[in-house]
XYZ file of C-alpha atoms in Angstrom:
245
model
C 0.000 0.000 0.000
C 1.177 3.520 -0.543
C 0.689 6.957 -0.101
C 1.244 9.920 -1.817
C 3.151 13.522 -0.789
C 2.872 16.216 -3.111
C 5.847 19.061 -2.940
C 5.346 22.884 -4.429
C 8.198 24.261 -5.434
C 8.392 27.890 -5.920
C 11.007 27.623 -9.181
C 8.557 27.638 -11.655
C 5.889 26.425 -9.954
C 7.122 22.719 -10.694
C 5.118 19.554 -8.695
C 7.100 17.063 -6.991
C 5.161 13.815 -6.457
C 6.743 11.818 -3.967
C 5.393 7.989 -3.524
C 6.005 6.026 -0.069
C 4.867 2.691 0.897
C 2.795 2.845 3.951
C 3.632 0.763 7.207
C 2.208 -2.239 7.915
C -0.123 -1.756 10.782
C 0.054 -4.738 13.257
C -2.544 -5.108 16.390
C -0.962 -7.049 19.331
C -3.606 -8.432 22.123
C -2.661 -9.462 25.593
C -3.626 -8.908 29.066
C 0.301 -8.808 30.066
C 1.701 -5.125 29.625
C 5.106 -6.325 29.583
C 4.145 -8.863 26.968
C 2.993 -5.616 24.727
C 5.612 -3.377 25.788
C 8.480 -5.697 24.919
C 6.526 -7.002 21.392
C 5.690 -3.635 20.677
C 9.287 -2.086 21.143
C 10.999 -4.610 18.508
C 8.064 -4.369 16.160
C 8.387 -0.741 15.963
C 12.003 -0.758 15.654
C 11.389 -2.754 12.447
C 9.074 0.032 10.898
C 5.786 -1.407 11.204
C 2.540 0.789 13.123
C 1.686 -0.896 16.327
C -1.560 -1.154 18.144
C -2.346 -2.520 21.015
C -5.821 -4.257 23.508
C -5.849 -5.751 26.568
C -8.825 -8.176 26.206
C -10.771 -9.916 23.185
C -13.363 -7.223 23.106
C -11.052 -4.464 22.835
C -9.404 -6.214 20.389
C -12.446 -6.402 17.876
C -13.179 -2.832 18.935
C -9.430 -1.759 17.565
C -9.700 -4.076 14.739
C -12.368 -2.212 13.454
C -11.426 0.898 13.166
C -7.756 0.686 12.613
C -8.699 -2.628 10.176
C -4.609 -3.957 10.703
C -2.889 -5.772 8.311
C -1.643 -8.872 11.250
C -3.285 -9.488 14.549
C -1.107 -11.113 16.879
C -3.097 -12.291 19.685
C -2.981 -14.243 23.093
C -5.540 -16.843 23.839
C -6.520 -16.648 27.624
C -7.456 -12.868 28.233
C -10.522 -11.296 30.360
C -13.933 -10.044 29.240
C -13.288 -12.089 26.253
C -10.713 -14.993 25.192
C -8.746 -15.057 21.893
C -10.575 -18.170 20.953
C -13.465 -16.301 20.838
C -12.374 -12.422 19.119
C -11.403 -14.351 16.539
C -14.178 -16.043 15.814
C -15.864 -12.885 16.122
C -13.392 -10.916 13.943
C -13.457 -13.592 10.874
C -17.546 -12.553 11.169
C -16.420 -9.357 9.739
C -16.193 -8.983 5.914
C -14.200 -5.747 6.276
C -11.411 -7.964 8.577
C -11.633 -11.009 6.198
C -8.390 -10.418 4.651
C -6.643 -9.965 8.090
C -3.917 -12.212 9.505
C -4.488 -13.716 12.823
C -1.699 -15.295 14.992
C -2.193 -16.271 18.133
C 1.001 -15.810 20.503
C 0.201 -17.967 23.539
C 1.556 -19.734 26.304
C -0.760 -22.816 25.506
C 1.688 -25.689 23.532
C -0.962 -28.518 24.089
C -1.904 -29.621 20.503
C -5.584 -29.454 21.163
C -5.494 -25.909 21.625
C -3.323 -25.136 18.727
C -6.429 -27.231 16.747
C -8.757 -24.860 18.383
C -7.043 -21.976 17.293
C -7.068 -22.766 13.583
C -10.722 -24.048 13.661
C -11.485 -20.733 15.269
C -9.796 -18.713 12.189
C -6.183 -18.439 12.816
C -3.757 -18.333 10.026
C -0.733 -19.570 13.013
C 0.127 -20.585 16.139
C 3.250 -19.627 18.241
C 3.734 -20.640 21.603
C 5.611 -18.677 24.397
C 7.929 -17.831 25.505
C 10.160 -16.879 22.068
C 12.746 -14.433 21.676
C 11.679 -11.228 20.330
C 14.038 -11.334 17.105
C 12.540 -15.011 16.532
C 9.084 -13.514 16.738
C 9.837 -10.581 14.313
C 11.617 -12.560 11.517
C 8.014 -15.214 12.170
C 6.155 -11.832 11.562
C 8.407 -11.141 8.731
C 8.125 -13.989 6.968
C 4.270 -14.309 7.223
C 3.792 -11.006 5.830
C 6.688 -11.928 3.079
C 4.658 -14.957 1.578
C 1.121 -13.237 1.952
C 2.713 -10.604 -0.239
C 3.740 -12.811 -2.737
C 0.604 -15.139 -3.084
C -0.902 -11.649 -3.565
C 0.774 -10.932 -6.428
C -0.335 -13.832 -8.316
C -3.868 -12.853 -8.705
C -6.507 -14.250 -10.958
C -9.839 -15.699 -10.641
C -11.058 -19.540 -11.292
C -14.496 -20.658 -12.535
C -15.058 -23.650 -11.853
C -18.657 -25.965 -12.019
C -20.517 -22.891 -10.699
C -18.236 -21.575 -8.146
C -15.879 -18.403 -8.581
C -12.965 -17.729 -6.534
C -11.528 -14.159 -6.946
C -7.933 -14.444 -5.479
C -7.784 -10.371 -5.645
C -10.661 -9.414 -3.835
C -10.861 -12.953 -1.577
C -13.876 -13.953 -2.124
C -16.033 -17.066 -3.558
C -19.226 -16.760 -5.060
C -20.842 -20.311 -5.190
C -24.604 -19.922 -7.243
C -24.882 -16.514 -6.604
C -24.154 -16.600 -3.298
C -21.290 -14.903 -1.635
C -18.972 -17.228 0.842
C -16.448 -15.878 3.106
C -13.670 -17.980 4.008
C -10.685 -16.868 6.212
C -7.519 -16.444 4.604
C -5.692 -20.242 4.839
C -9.016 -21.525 3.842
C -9.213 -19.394 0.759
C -5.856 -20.442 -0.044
C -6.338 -23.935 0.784
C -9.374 -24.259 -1.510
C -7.524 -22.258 -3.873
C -5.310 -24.286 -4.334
C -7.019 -26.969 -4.780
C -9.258 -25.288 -7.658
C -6.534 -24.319 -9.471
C -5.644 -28.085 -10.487
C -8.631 -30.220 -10.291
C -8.093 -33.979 -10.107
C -4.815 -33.413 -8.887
C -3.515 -34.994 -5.659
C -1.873 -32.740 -3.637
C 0.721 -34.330 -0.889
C 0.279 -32.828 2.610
C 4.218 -31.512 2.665
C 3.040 -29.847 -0.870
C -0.199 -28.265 0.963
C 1.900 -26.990 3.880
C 4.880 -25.916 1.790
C 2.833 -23.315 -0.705
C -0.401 -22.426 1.886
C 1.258 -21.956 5.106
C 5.397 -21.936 3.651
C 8.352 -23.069 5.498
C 9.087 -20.347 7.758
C 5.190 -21.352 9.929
C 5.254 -24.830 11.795
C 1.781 -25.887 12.357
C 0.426 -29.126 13.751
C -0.139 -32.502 11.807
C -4.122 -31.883 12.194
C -3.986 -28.034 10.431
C -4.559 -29.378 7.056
C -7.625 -32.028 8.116
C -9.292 -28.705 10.247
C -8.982 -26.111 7.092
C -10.488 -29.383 5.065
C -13.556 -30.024 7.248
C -14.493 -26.345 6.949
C -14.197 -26.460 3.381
C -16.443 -29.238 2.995
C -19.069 -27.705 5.546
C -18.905 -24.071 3.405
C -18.417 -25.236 -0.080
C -20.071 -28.884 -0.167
C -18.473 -32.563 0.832
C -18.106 -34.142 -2.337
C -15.448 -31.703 -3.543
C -13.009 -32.229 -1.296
C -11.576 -35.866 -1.645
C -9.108 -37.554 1.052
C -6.501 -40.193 -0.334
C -5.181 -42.050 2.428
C -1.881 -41.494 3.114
C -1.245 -39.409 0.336
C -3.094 -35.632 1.161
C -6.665 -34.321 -0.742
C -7.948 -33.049 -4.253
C -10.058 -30.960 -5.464
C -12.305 -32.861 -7.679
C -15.643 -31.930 -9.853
């Protein structure tokens, strides 16, 4: 994204047009201040615009009106849990491109389930060093740019899926799927009949930089089946899924 700063000179009245690209705005949610203080220090010191909420409600609240490129959130917060703002947040068609990451001391693998059937595009646990953290953040951002450079849109047996403006229109009907699951299905769609492996499905949705659990894929595939229909979305055992008509 960019914005634009327009210079007068007074030599004969000639325009400079000056382009910059505009920071990436980041929203970081915890109940710990030190937790924020410390994040938000060695985010900043990397250029990007930092916001911050103490609690799940808050959280939706900011997300709203500063609409952030990455939420990095903790799961077990007052008033209102992660778990649940981001279920709340993917409700939001104005937030539906947003990344969500939770940051959380929570390792067990049933949580790290719950976070990516609530929405989440990853899962880090605590504690991490703060350098480790940014280069995550880095790299996150680095691949989401780069799948969005590659847009185009698929038709496919009555279903459109417009990677530029996220969205899938199945029969007329608009379906909003969080960002891994657009990319998942995506992917899929754009080579029907073919198997995709499970290291090939983690490799170019979720790239090498993220670790995720064994159980992300078979999550982001059960909501696919619920939104877009079960016969789709075929499992080979052993092997990983297609997308077939």
């Amino acid at each position: 994204m960019y914005w634009f700063c327009f210079t007068f000179t007074n030599t004969n009245l000639r325009i400079v047009v000056t382009m910059k690209k505009r920071n990436v705005k980041i929203l970081l949610v915890d109940d710990e201040p030190d937790i924020l203080e410390i994040v938000s220090y060695n985010l900043v010191q990397e250029g990007f615009e930092i916001f911050t909420a103490s609690n799940g409600k808050e959280a939706i609240l900011k997300a709203i009106k500063e609409v952030p490129d990455l939420i990095i959130m903790d799961v077990m917060m007052p008033e209102m849990d992660g778990m649940e703002a981001c279920e709340n947040i993917r409700r939001i068609p104005a937030l539906n491109h947003v990344i969500i990451t939770f940051l959380t001391a929570r390792s067990e693998d049933y949580s790290q389930v719950a976070g990516f059937d609530a929405g989440a595009d990853d899962y880090i646990t605590k504690p991490i060093k703060p350098k480790l953290l940014v280069s995550k953040v880095k790299a996150l951002l680095r691949r989401i740019n780069d799948q969005d450079k590659n847009s185009e849109t698929i038709n496919i047996h009555g279903i459109e899926i417009n990677r530029e403006e996220y969205k899938i229109i199945k029969d007329g009907v608009v379906i909003a799927l969080p960002r891994k699951e657009f990319e998942l299905f995506y992917l899929l769609a754009s080579k029907p009949g073919k198997v995709f492996k499970r290291e090939e499905i983690l490799e170019k949705v979720w790239g090498s930089d993220v670790v995720v659990g064994g159980r992300t894929i078979d999550v982001h595939i059960r909501k696919l089946r619920e939104k877009i229909g079960e016969d789709f979305f075929k499992t080979i055992k052993g092997v990983g899924y297609k997308f077939e008509v």
